[in-house]
Coordinates of C-alpha atoms in Angstrom, one line a residue:
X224 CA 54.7 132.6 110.4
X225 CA 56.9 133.9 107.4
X226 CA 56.9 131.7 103.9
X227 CA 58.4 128.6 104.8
X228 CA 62.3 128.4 105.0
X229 CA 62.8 132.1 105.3
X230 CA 63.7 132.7 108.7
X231 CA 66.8 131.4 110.0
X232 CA 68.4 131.0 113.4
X233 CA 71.2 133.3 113.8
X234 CA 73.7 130.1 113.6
X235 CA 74.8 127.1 112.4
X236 CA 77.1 123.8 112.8
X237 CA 79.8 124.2 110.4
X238 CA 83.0 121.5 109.8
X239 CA 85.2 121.8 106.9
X240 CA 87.1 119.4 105.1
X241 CA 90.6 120.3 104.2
X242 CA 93.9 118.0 103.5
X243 CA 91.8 114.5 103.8
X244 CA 90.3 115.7 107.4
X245 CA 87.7 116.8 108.5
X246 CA 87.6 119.9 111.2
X247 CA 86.3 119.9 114.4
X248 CA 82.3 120.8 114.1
X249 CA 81.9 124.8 115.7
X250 CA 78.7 126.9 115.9
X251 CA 79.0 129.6 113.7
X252 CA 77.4 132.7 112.5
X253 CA 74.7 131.9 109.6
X254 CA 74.5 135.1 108.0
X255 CA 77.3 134.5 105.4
X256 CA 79.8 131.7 104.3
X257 CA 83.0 132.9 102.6
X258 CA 83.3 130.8 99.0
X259 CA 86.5 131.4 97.1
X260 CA 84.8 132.6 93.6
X261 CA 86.7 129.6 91.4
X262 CA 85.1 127.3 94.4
X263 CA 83.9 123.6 92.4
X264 CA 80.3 124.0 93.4
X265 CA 79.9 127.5 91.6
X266 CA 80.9 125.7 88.7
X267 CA 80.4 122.0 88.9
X268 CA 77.4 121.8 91.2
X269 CA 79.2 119.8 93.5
X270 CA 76.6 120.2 96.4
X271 CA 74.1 118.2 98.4
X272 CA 71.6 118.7 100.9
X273 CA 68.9 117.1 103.2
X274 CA 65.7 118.3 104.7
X275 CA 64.4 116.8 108.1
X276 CA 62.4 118.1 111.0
X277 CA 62.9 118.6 114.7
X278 CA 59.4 118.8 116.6
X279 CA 57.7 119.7 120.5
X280 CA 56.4 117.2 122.7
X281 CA 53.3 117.9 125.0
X282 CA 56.1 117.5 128.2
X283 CA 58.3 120.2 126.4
X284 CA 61.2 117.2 124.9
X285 CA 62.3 117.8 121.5
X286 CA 62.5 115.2 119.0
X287 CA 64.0 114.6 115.7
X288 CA 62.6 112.5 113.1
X289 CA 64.2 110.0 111.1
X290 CA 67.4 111.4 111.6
X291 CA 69.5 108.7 110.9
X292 CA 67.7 107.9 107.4
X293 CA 68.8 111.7 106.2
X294 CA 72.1 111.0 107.1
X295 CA 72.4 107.9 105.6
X296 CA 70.8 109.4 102.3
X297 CA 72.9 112.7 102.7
X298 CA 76.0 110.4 102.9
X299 CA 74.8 108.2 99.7
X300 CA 74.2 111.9 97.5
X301 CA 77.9 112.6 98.8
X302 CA 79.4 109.5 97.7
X303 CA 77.4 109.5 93.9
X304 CA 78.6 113.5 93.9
X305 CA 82.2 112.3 94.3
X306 CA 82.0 114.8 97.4
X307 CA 84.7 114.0 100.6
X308 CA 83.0 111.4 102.6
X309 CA 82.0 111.8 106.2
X310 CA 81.2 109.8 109.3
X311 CA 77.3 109.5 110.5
X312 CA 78.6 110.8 113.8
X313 CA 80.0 113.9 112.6
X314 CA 76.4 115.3 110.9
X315 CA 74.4 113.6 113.6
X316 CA 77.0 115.7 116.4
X317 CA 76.3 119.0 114.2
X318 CA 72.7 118.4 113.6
X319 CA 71.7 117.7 117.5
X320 CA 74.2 120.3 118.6
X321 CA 73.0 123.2 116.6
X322 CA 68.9 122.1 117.4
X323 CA 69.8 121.7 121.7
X324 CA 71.6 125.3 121.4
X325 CA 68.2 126.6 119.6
X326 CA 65.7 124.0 121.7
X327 CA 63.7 127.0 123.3
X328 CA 63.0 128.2 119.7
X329 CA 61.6 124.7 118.4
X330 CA 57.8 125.6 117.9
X331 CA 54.6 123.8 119.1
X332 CA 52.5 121.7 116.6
X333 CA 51.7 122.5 114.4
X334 CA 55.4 124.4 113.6
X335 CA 58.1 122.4 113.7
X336 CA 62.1 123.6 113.2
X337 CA 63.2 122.4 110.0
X338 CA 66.5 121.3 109.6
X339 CA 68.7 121.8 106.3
X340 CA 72.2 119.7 106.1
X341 CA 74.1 121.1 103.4
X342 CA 77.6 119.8 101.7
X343 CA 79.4 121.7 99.2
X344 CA 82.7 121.7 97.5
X345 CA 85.3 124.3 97.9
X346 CA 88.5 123.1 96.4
X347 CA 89.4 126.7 93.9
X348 CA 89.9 124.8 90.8
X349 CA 87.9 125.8 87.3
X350 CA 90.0 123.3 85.7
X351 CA 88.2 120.4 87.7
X352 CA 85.1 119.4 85.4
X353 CA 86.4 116.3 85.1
X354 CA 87.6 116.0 88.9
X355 CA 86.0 116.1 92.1
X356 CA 86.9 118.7 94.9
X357 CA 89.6 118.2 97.0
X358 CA 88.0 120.5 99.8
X359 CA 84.5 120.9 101.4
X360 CA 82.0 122.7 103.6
X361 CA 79.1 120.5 105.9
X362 CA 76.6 123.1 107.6
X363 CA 73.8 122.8 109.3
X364 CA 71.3 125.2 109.2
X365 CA 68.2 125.9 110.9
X366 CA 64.6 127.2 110.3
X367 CA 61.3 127.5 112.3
X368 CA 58.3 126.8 110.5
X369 CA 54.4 127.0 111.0
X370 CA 51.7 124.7 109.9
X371 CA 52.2 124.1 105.8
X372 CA 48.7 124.2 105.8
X373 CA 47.5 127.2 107.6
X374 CA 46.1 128.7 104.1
X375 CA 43.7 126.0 104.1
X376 CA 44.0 121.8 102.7
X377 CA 43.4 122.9 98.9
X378 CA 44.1 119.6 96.2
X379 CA 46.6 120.3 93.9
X380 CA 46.6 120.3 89.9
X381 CA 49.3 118.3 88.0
X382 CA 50.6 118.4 84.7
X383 CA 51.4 115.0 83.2
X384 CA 54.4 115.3 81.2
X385 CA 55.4 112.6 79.0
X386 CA 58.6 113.7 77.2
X387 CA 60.3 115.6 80.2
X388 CA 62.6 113.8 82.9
X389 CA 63.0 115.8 86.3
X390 CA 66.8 114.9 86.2
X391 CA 69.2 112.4 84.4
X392 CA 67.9 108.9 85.3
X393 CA 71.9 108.5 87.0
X394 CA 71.1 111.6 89.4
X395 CA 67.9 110.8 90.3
X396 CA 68.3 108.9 93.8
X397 CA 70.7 112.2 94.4
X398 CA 69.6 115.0 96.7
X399 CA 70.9 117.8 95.0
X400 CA 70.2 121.4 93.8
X401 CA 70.7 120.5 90.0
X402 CA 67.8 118.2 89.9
X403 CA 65.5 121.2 91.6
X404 CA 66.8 123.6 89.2
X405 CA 66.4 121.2 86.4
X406 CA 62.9 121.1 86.9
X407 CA 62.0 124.7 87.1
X408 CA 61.6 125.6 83.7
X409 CA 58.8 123.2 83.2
X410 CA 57.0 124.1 86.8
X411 CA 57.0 127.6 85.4
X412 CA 55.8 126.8 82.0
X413 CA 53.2 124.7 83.9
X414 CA 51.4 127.4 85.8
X415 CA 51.7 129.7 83.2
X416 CA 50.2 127.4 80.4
X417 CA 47.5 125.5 82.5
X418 CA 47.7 127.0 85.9
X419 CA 49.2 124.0 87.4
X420 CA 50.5 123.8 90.9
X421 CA 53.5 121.4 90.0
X422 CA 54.4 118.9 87.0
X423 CA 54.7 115.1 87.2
X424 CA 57.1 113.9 85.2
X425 CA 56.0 110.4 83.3
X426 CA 59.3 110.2 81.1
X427 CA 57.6 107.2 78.4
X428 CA 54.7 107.0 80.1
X429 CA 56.5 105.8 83.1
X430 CA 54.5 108.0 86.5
X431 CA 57.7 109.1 88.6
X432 CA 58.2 112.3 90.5
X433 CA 57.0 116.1 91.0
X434 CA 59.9 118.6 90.7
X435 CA 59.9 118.5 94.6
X436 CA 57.8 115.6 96.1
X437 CA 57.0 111.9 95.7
X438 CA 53.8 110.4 94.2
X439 CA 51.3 108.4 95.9
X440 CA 47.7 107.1 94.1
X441 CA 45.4 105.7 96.3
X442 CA 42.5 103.0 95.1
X443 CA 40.5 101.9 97.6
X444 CA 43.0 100.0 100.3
X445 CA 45.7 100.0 97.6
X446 CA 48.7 102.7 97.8
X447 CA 50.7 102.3 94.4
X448 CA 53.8 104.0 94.2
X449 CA 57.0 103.8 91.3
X450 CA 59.3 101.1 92.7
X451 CA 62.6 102.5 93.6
X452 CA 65.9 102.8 91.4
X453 CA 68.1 105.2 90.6
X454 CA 65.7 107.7 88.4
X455 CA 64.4 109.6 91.0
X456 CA 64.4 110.5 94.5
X457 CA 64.0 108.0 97.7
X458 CA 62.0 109.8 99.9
X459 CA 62.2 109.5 103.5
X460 CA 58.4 110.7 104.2
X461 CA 57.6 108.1 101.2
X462 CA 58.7 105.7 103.3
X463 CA 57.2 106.4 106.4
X464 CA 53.6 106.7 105.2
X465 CA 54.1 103.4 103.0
X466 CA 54.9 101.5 106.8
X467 CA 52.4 103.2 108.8
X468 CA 49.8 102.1 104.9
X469 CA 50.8 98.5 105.6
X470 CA 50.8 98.9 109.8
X471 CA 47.3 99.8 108.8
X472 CA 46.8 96.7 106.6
X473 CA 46.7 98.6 103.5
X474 CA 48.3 96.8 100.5
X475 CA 51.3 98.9 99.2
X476 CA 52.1 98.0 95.5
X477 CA 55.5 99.5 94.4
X478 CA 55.7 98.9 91.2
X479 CA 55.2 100.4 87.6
X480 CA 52.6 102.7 86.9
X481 CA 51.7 104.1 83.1
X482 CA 50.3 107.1 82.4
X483 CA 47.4 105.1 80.6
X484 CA 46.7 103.0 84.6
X485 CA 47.0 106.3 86.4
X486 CA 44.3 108.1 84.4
X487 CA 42.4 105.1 84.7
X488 CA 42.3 104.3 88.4
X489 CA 42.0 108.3 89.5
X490 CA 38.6 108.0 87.0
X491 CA 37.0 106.0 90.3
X492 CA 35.2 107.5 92.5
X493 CA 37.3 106.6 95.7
X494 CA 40.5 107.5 93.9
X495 CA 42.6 109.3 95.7
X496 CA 46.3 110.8 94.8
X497 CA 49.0 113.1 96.8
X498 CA 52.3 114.2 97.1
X499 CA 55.0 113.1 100.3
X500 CA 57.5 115.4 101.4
X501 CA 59.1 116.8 104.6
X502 CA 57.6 119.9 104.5
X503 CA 53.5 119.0 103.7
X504 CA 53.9 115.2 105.0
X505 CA 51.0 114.4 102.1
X506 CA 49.4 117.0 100.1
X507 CA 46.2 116.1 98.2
X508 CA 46.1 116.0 94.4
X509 CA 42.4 117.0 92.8
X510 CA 43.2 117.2 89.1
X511 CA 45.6 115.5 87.0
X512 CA 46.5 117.2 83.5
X513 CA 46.8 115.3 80.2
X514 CA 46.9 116.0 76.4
X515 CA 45.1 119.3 77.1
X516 CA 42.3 117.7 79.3
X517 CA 41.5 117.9 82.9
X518 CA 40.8 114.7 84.6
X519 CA 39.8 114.8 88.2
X520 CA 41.2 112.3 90.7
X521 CA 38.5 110.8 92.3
X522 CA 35.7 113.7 93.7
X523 CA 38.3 116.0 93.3
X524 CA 38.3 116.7 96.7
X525 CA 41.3 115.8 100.1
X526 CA 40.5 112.4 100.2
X527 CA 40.2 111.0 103.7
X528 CA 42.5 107.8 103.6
X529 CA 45.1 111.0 102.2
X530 CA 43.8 112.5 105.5
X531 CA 44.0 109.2 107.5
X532 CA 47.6 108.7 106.7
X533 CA 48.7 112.5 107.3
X534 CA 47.3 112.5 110.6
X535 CA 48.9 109.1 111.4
X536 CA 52.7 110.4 110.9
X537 CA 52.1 113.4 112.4
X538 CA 50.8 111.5 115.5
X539 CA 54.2 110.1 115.8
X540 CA 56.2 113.2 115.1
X541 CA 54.4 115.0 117.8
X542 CA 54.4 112.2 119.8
X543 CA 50.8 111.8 120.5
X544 CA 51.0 108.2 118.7
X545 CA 53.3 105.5 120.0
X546 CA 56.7 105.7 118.1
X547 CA 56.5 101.5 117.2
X548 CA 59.7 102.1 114.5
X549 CA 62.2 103.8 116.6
X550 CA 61.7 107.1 114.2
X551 CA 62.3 109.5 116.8
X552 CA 65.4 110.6 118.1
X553 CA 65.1 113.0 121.5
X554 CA 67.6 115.5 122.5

């Protein structure tokens, strides 16, 4: 398979919003859009988007997971952006019409066709900085993807940064290109100073978020994770493998974690750390970054309750494991 998210389907679901209504949803070309250059997002980053998963059942069916929780988040980033609101229906319509018109190009495990929701302001205004858009685009477009891990399960190497925040601590909760771009400078000045694969940002000491994925540290039968608010972002994979943790009687602590407890806890020899997200489910942290020292989490190694857990949601998404939460939607 290609990098991930570079091949597209040829179309998309596309509804617009123009004088307080919303159009009728149409499958469209996705080659192009056509943005007016004054258009509010080009200038005010009014724009939002979602990432979720459509996957291939052993009896051919095709499933989506967690739909209804990326809409619902999708909706909330709309509503904090000041962005036109729309009805759950509407995206759920485009985002099961668009993956049955594509269905024969949904991969086997472990590919999957990832879905991208995207909501952007149109409204030709440069004199609205202060206002929101009138106007607005909702696509939905499509991209088939192969196994994340097919270069092999490496652990990952974090920088701990202390005086950075990912995003403002009001935008956090917000799915939303800014906070991506926001990050970027200190990802790059990451690899390039220390060689790390991505930076956790601790603003105070206080452990949050990667640039792109949420934090997990595992001690023992313990998953400890920040407790949620509005500082960063409320992720849907997060979620998932903190229920199946306590369906397996783990105890799952969200709560406060310092910089100072962190470094302390990976120090054991069962420690165990990793990243959530659509794309990798849970990707393995090895070495944490601090003060100019390399501290190891755990062996340094994919740690197998990291492994336990993966395999557990991915079970369900491929619907070898018994769906006991209603996560999957089939089409």
């Amino acid at each position: 398979m290609a990098a991930f998210g570079t091949v597209f389907m040829p179309q998309m679901t596309m509804a617009t919003f123009e004088n307080s209504d919303w159009s009728k949803p149409e499958l469209v070309s996705s080659d192009a859009i056509q943005l007016h250059p004054g258009a509010h997002v080009l200038h005010y980053a009014s724009t939002c988007f979602e990432g979720l998963k459509a996957f291939r059942h052993e009896n051919g069916s095709i499933n989506l997971f967690r739909m209804n929780r990326n809409i619902e988040r999708m909706q909330q980033s709309s509503r904090l952006l000041s962005l036109p609101a729309f009805d759950a229906s509407l995206l759920q319509q485009m985002i099961t019409d668009v993956v049955k018109h594509f269905s024969n190009e949904v991969p086997k495990p472990p590919g999957s066709m990832y879905i991208r929701p995207t909501h952007v302001g149109t409204e030709a205004a440069i004199g609205k900085a202060a206002s929101p858009t009138s106007s607005s685009m909702l696509y939905v477009l499509l991209s088939p993807v192969g196994d994340y891990f097919s270069g092999g399960d490496k652990t990952l190497r974090l920088l701990l940064e202390e005086d950075g925040s990912r995003c403002a601590a009001h935008m956090g909760m917000v799915k939303s290109g800014g906070n991506y771009a926001s990050a970027l400078q200190p990802i790059l000045q990451a690899r390039e100073s220390v060689n790390a694969d991505q930076v956790l940002f601790c603003p105070n000491g206080d452990v949050q978020e990667t640039g792109a994925a949420n934090f997990l540290l595992i001690d023992g039968n313990e998953i400890i994770t920040k407790a949620l608010d509005t500082s960063f972002l409320h992720g849907v994979t997060r979620d998932s493998i903190l229920t199946i943790a306590r369906d397996m009687g783990m105890t799952v602590s969200e709560r406060e974690l310092s910089v100072d407890e962190l470094l302390e806890r990976a120090s054991k020899p069962d420690s165990e750390a990793a990243l959530s997200g659509t794309a990798a489910v849970l990707a393995p942290v090895g070495t944490l970054i601090h003060n100019g020292k390399e501290f190891p989490v755990g062996n340094g190694n994919s740690g197998a309750t990291t492994l336990k857990l993966r395999k557990a949601l991915n079970d369900i998404q491929w619907g070898k494991a018994e769906d006991k939460h209603g996560w999957l939607t089939k089409i």
